[in-house]
mmCIF file of C-alpha atoms and ligand atoms in Angstrom:
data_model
loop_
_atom_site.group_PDB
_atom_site.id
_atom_site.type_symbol
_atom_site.label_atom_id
_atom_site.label_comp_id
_atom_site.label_asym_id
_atom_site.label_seq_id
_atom_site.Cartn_x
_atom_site.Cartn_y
_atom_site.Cartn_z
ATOM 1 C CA UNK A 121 16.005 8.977 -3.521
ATOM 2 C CA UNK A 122 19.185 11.496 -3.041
ATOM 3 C CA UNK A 123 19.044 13.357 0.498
ATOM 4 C CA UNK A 124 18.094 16.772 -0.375
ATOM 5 C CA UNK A 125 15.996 18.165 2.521
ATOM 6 C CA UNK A 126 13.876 15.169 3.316
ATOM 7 C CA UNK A 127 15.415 12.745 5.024
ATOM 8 C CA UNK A 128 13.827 11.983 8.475
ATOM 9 C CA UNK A 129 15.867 13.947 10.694
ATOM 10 C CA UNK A 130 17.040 13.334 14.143
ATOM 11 C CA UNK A 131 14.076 14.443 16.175
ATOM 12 C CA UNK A 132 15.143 17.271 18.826
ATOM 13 C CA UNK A 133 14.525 14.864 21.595
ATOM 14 C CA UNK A 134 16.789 12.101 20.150
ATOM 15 C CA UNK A 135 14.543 10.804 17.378
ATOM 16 C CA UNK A 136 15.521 8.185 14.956
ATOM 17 C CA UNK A 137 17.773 8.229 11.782
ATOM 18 C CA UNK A 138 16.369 6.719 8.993
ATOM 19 C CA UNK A 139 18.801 3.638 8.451
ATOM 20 C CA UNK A 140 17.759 3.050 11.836
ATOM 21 C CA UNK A 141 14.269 3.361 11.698
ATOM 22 C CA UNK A 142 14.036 0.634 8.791
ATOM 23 C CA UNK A 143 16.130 -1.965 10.863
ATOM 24 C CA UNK A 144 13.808 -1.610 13.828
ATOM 25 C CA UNK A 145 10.680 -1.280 12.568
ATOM 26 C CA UNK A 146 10.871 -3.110 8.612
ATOM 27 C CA UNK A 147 14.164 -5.354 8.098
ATOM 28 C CA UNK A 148 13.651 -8.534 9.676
ATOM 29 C CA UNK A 149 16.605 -10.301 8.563
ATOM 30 C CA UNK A 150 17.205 -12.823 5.572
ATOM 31 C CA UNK A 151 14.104 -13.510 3.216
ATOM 32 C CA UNK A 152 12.495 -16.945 2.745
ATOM 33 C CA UNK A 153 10.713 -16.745 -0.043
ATOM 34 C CA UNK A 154 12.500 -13.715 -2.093
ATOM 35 C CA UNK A 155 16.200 -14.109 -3.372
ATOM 36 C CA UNK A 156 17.344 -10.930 -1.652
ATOM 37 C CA UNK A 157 15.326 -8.503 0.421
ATOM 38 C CA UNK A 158 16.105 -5.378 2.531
ATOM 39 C CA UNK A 159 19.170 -3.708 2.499
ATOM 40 C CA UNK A 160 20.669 -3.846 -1.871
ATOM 41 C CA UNK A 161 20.104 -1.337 -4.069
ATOM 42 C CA UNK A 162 17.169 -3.930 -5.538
ATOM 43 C CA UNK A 163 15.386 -6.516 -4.084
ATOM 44 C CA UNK A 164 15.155 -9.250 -5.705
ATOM 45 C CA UNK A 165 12.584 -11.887 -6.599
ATOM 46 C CA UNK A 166 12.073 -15.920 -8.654
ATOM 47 C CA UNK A 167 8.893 -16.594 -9.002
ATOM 48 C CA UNK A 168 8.454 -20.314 -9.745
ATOM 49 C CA UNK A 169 8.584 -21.644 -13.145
ATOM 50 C CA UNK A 170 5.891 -21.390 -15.542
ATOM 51 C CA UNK A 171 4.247 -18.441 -13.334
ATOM 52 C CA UNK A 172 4.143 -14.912 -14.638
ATOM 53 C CA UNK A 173 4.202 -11.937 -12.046
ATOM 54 C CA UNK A 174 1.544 -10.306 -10.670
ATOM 55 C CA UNK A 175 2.329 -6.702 -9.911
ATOM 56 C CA UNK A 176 -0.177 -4.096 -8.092
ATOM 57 C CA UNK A 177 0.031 -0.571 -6.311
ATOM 58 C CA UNK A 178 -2.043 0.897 -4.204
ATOM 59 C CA UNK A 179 -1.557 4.109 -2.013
ATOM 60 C CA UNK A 180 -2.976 5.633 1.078
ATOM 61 C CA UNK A 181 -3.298 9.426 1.501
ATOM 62 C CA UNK A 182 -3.812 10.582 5.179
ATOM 63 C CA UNK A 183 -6.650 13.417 4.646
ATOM 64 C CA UNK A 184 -8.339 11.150 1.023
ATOM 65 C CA UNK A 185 -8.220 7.522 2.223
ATOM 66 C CA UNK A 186 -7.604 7.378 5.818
ATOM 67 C CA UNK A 187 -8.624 9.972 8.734
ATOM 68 C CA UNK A 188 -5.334 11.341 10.273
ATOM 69 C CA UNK A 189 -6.195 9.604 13.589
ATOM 70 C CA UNK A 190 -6.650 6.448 12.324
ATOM 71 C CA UNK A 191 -5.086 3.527 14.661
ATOM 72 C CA UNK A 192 -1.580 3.113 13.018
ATOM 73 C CA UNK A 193 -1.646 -0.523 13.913
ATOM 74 C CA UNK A 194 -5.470 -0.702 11.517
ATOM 75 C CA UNK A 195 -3.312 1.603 8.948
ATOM 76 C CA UNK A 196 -0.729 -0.705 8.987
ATOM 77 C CA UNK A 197 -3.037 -3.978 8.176
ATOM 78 C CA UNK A 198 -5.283 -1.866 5.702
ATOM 79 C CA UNK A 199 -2.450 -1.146 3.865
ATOM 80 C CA UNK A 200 -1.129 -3.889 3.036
ATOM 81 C CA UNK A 201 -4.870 -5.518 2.946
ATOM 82 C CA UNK A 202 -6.002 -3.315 -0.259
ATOM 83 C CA UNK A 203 -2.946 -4.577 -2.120
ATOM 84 C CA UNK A 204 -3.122 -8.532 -1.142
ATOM 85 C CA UNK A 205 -7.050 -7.701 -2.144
ATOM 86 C CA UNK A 206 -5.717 -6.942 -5.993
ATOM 87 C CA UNK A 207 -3.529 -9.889 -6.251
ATOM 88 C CA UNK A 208 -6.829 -11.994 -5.047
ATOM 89 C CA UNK A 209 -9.024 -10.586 -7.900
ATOM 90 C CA UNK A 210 -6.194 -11.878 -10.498
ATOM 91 C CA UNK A 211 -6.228 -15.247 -8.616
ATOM 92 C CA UNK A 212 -2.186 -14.610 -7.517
ATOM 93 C CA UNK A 213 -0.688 -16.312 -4.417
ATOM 94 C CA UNK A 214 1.054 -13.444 -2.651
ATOM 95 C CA UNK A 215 4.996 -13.569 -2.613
ATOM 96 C CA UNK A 216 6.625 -10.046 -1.555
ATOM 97 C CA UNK A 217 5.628 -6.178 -0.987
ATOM 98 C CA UNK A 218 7.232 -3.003 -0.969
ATOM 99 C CA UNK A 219 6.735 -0.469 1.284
ATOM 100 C CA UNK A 220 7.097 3.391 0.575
ATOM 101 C CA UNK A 221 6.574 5.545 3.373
ATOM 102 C CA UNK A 222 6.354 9.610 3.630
ATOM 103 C CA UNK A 223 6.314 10.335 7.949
ATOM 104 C CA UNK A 224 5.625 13.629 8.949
ATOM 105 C CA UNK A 225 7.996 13.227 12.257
ATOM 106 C CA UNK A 226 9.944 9.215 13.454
ATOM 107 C CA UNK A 227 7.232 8.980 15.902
ATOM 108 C CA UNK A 228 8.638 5.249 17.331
ATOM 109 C CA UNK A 229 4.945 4.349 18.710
ATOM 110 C CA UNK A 230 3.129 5.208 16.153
ATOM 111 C CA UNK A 231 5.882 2.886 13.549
ATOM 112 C CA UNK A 232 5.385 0.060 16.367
ATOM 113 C CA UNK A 233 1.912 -0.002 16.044
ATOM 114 C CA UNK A 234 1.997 0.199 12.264
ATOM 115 C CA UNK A 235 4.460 -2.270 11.750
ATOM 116 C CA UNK A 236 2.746 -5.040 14.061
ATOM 117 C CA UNK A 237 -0.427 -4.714 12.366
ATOM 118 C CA UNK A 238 1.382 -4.565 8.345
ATOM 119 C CA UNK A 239 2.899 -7.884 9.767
ATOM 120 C CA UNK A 240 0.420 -9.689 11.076
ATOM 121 C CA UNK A 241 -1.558 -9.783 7.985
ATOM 122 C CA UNK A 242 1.819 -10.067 6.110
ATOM 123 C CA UNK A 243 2.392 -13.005 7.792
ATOM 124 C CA UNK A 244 -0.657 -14.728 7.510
ATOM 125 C CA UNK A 245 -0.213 -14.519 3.717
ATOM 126 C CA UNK A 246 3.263 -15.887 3.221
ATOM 127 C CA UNK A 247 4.431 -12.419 1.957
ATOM 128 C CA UNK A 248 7.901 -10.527 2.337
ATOM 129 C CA UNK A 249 8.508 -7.231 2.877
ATOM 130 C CA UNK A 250 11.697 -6.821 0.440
ATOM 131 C CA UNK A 251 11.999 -2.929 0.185
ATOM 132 C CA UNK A 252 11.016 0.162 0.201
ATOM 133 C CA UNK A 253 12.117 4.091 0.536
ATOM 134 C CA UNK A 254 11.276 6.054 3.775
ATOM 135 C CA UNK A 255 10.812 9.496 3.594
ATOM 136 C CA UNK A 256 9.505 12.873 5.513
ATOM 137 C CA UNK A 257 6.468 14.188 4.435
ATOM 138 C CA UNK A 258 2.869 14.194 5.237
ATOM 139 C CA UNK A 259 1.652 10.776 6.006
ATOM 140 C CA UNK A 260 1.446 8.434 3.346
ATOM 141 C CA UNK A 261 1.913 4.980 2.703
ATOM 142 C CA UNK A 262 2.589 3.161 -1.128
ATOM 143 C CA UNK A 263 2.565 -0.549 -1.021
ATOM 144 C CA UNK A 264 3.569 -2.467 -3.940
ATOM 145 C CA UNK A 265 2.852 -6.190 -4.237
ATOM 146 C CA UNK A 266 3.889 -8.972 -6.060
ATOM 147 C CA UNK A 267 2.212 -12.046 -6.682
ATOM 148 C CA UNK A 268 2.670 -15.388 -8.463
ATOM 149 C CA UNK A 269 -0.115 -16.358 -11.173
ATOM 150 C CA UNK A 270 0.547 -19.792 -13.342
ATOM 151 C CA UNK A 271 1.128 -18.829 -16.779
ATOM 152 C CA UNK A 272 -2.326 -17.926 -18.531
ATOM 153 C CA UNK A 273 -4.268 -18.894 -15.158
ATOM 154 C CA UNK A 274 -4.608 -15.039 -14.333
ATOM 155 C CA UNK A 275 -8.495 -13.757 -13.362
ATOM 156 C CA UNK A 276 -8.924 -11.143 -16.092
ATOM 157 C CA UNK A 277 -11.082 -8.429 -15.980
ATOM 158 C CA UNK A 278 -11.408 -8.845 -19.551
ATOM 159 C CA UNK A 279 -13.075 -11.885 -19.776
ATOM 160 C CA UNK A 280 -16.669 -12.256 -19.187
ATOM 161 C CA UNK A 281 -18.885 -13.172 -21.326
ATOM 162 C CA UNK A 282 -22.800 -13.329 -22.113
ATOM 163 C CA UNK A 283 -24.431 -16.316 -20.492
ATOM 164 C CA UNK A 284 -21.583 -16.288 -17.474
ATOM 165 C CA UNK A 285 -23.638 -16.191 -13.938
ATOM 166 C CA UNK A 286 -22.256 -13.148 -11.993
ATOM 167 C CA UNK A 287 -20.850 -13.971 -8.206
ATOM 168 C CA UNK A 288 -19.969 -12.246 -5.174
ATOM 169 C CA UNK A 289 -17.876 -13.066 -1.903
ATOM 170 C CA UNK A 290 -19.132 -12.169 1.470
ATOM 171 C CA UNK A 291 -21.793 -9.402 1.476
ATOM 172 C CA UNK A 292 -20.902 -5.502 0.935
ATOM 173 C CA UNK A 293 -21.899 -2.312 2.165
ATOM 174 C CA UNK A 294 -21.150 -2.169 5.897
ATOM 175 C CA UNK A 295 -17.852 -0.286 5.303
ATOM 176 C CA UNK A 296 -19.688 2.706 3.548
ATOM 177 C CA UNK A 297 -22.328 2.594 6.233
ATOM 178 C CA UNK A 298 -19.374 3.000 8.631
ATOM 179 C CA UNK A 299 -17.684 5.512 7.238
ATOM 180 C CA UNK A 300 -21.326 7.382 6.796
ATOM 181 C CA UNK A 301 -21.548 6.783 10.609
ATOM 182 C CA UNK A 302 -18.526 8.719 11.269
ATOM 183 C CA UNK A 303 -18.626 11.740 9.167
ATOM 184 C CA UNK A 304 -22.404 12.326 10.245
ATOM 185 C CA UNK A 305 -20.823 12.448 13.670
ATOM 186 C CA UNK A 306 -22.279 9.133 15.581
ATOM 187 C CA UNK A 307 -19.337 6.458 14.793
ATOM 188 C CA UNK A 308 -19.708 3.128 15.454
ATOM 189 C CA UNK A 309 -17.530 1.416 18.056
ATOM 190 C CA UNK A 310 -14.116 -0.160 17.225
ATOM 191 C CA UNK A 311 -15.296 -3.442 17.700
ATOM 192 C CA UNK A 312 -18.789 -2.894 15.931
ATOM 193 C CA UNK A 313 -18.740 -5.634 12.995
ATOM 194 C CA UNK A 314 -19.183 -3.039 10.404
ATOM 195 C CA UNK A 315 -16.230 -0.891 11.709
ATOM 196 C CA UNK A 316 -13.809 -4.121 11.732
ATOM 197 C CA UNK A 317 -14.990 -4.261 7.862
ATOM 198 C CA UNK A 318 -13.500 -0.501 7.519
ATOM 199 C CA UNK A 319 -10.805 -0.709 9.137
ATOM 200 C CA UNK A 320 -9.642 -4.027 8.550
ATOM 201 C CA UNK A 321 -10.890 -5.778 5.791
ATOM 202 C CA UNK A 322 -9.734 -9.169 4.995
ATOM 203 C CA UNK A 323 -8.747 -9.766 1.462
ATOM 204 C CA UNK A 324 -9.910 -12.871 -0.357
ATOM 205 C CA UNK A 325 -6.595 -14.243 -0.993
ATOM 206 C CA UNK A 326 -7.545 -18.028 -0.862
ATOM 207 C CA UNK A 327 -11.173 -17.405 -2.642
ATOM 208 C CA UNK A 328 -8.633 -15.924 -5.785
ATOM 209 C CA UNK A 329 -6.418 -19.212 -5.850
ATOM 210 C CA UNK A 330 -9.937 -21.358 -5.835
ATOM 211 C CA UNK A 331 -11.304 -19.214 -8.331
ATOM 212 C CA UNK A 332 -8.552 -20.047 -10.940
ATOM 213 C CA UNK A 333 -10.001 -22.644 -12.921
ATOM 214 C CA UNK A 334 -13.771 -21.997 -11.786
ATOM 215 C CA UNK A 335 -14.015 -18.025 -12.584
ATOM 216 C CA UNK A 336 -13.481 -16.299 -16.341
ATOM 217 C CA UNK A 337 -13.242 -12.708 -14.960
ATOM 218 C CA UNK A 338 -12.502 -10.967 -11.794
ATOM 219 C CA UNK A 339 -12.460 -7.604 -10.227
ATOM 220 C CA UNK A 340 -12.029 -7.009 -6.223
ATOM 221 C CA UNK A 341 -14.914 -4.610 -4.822
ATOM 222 C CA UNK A 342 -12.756 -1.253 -4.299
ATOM 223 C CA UNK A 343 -14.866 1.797 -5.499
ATOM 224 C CA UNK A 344 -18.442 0.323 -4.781
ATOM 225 C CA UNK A 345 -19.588 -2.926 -7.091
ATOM 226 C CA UNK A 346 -21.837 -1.322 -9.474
ATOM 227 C CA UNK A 347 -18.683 0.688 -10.565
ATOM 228 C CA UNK A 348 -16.634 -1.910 -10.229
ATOM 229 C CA UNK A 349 -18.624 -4.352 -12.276
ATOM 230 C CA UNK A 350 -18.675 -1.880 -14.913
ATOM 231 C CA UNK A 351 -15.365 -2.070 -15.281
ATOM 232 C CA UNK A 352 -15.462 -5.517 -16.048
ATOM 233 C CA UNK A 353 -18.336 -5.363 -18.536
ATOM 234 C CA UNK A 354 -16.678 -2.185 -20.381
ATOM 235 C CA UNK A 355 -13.191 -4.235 -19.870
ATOM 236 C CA UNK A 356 -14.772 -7.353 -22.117
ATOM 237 C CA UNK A 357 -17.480 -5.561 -23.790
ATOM 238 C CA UNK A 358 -20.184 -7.243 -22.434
ATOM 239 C CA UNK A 359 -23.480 -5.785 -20.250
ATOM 240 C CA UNK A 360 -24.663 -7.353 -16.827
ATOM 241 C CA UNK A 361 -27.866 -7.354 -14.960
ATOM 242 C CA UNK A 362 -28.148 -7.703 -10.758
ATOM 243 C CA UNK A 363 -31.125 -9.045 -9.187
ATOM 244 C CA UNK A 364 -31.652 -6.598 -6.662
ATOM 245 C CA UNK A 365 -33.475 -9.379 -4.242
ATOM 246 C CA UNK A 366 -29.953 -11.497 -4.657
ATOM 247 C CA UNK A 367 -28.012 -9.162 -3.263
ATOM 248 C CA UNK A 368 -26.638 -10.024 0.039
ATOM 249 C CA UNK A 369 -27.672 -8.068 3.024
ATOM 250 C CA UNK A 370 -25.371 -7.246 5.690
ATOM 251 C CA UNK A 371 -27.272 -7.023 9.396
ATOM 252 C CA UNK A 372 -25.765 -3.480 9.885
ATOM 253 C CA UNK A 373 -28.000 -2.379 6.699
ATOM 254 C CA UNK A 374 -31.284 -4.433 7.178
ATOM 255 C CA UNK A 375 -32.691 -1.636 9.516
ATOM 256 C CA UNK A 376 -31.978 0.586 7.006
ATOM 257 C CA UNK A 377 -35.001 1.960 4.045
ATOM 258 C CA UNK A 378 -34.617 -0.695 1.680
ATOM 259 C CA UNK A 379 -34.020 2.227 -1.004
ATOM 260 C CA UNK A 380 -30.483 3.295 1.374
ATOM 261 C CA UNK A 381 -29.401 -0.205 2.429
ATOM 262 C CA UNK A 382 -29.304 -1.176 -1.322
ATOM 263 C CA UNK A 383 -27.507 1.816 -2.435
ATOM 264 C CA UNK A 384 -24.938 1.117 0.346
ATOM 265 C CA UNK A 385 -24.501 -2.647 -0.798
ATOM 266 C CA UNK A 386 -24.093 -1.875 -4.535
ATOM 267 C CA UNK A 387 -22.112 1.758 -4.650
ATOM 268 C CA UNK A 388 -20.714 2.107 -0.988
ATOM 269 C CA UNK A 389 -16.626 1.263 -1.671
ATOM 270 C CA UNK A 390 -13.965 -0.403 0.358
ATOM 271 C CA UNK A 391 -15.463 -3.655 0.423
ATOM 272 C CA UNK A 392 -12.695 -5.541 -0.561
ATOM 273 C CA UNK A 393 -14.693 -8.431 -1.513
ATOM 274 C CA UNK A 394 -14.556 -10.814 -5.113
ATOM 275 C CA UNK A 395 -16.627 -10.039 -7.951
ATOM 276 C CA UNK A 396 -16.868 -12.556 -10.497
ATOM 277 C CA UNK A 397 -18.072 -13.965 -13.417
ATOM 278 C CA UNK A 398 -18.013 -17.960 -13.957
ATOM 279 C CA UNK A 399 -19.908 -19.863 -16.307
ATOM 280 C CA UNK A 400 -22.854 -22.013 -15.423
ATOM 281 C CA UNK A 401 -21.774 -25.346 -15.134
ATOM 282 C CA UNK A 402 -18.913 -24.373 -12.496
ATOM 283 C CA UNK A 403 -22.536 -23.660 -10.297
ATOM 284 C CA UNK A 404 -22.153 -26.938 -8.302
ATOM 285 C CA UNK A 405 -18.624 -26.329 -7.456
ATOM 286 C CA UNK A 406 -18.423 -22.845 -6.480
ATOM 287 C CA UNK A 407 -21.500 -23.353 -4.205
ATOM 288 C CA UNK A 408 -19.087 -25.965 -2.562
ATOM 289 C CA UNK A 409 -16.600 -23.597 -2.399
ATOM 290 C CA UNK A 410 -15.774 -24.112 1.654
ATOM 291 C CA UNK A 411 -14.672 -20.188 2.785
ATOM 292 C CA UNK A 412 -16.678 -18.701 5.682
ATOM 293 C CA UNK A 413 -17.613 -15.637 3.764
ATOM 294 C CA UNK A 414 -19.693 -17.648 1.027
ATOM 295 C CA UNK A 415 -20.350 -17.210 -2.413
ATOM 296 C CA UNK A 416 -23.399 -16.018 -3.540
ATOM 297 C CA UNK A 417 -24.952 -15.161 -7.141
ATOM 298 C CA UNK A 418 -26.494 -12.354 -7.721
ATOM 299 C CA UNK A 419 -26.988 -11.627 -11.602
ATOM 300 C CA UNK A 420 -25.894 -12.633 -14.785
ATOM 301 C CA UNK A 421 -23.462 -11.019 -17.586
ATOM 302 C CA UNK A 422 -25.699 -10.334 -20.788
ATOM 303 C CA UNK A 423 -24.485 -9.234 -24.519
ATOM 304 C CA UNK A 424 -24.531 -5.262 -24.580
ATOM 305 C CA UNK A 425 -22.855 -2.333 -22.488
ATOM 306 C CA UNK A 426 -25.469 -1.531 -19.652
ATOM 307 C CA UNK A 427 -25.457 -2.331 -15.881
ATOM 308 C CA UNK A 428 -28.966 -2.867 -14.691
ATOM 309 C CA UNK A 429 -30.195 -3.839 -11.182
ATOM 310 C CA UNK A 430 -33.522 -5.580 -11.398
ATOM 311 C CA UNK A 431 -37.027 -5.741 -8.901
ATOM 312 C CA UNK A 432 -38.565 -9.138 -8.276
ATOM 313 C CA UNK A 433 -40.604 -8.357 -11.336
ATOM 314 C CA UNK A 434 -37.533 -7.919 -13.999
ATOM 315 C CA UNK A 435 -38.334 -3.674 -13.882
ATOM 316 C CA UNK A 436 -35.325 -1.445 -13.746
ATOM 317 C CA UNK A 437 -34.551 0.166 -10.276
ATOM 318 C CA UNK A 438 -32.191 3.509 -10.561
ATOM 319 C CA UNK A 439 -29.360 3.875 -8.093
ATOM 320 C CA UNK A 440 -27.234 6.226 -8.158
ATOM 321 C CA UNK A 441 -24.090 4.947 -8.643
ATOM 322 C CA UNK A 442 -21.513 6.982 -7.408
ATOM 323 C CA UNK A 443 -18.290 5.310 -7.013
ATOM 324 C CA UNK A 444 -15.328 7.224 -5.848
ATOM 325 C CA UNK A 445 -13.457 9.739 -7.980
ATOM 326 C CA UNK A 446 -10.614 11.522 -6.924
ATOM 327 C CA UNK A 447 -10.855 14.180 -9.716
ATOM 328 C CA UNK A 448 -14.312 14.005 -9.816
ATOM 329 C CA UNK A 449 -16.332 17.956 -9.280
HETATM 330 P P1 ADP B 1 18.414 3.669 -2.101
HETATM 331 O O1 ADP B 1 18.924 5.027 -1.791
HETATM 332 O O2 ADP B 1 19.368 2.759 -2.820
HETATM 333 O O3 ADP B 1 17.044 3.709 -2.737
HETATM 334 P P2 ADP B 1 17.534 3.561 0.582
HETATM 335 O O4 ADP B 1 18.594 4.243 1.372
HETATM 336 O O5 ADP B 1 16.331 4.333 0.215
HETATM 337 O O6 ADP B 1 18.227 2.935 -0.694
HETATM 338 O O7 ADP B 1 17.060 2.248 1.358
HETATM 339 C C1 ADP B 1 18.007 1.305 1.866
HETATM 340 C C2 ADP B 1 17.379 -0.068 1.878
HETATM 341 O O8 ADP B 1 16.277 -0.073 2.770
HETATM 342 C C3 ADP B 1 16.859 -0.509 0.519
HETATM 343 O O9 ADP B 1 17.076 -1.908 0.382
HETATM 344 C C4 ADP B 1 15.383 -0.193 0.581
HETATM 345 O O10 ADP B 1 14.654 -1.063 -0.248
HETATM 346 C C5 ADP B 1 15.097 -0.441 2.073
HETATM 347 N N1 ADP B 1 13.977 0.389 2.591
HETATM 348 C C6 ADP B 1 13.915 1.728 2.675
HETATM 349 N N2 ADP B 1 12.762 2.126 3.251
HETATM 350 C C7 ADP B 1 12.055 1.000 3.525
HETATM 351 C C8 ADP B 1 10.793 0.728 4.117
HETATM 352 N N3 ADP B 1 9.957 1.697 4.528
HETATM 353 N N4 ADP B 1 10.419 -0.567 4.241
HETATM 354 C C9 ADP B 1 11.236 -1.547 3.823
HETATM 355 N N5 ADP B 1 12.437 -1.368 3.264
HETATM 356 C C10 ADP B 1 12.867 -0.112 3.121
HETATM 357 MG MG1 MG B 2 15.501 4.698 -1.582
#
């Protein structure tokens, strides 16, 4: 955008200009994968033939989404991490990202830290950084991704339907439970298992590309997977039930009331894991599916509009559902 008042200024002590600051820190030279990257008015990507584009955006607000002390290099690999997580739900093999970037001051440690750990992940995935705008502001960080998805192979959320078994990557809940652990004033250490799954979660980007031809519809766990999932049932008009007993159970939550650990595994947020819905006779080959986080199935998509979680004994159990909303009271 035009100058105005915002570009990042020379700090008084001899800070960085901006057109600096993106050399250093972002442009890494000529792109492999993209056509052009850094440095045009447009980056520009060619996704192969017969693939349609995958496009997703996801922002971090210092203050909503992040605490303002947060370890730049985590920031930097969560970042990118919530984005790769979307084009893993639609089954899309990550290509390029954008990066948009308000910084209250150039602070040159903090954008080394941030930029190792937005690569690293980056890297591991095959994906480009190709662009972006820089800007000063309070902290906040806009990643775009693109993706490549075969023509008509994408993992809709629209798709379920009655008689599909319902399946779920990894296990959920131990983010929440850290992030309860820290505003009640006891966090957990940096290395604690359930901290690692707040602060850098890994998204399921080869458990998408397997699911392409095994899965019918697919959401990634975001918001808390009771909300989540009711996206996909409103999304294809169909209802779902969870068998409470099913559901996976982290080791951070089993010391937990069963009552709270449940609650945490079905409406905590910022899992990042797969939700999906497959039909029946794909059971023998998802539960060869090879990943380390493992598939497990924990309901079943049914005709209707509810979400129910059920006891051993098929009787409805209430949870409070939650889910986060930004302009909720
Ligand atoms: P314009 O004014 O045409 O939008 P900018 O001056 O904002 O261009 O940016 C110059 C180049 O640097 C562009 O190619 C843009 O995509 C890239 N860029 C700017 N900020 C970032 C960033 N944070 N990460 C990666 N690329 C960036
Ligand atoms: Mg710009």
């Amino acid at each position: 955008m035009s100058p105005h008042a915002h570009r990042v200024p020379d700090a008084p002590g001899g800070g960085l200009r901006e057109f600096d600051l993106i050399r250093r820190y972002f442009d890494r030279g000529p792109t492999r994968r993209a056509a052009l990257g850094i440095g045009d008015d447009c980056a520009l990507l060619a996704p192969a033939t017969g693939c349609d584009l995958a496009v997703s955006t996801d922002m971090l607000v210092a203050g909503t989404h992040f605490f303002e002390d947060t370890d730049p290099e985590a920031l930097g690999h969560k970042a990118l991490a919530v984005n790769l997580s979307d084009l893993a739900a639609m089954g899309a093999r990550p290509l390029a990202f954008t990066l948009a970037l308000a910084l209250p001051r150039p602070d040159e440690a903090w954008l080394g830290a941030f930029s190792r750990g937005l690569f690293a992940l980056a890297d591991r995935h095959g994906c480009e950084l190709v662009g972006g705008d820089t800007t000063r502001g309070p902290l906040n960080v806009c990643i775009t991704v693109f993706g490549e998805v075969p023509n008509g192979a994408a993992l809709r959320r629209d798709h379920a339907e009655p008689g599909d078994d319902l399946w779920l990557s990894g296990c959920t809940g131990e983010a929440a439970y850290a992030l309860r652990c820290r505003l009640q004033g006891r966090p957990l250490a940096a290395g604690d298992p359930a901290q690692l799954r707040l602060d850098r979660p890994e998204p399921r980007v080869a458990l998408g590309l397997f699911l392409r031809h095994l899965a019918r519809a697919a959401i990634d766990v975001s918001d808390g997977l009771l909300g989540d999932l009711a996206h996909v049932c409103r999304r294809s008009r169909v209802g779902a039930e969870i068998d409470a007993a099913s559901v996976p159970m982290p080791a951070a939550l089993r010391a937990l009331p069963p009552g709270d650990a449940l609650r945490l595994a079905l409406a905590g947020g910022d899992d990042y894991e797969l939700l999906f819905t497959a039909a029946p006779e794909n059971r023998a080959a998802l539960a060869a599916c090879a990943l380390p986080h493992g598939l497990t199935r924990i309901g079943r998509i049914v005709p209707g509009e509810d979400v129910r979680v059920l006891d051993a004994r098929g009787a409805r159990i209430d949870i409070d559902v939650g889910g986060y909303e930004h302009f909720g009271a």
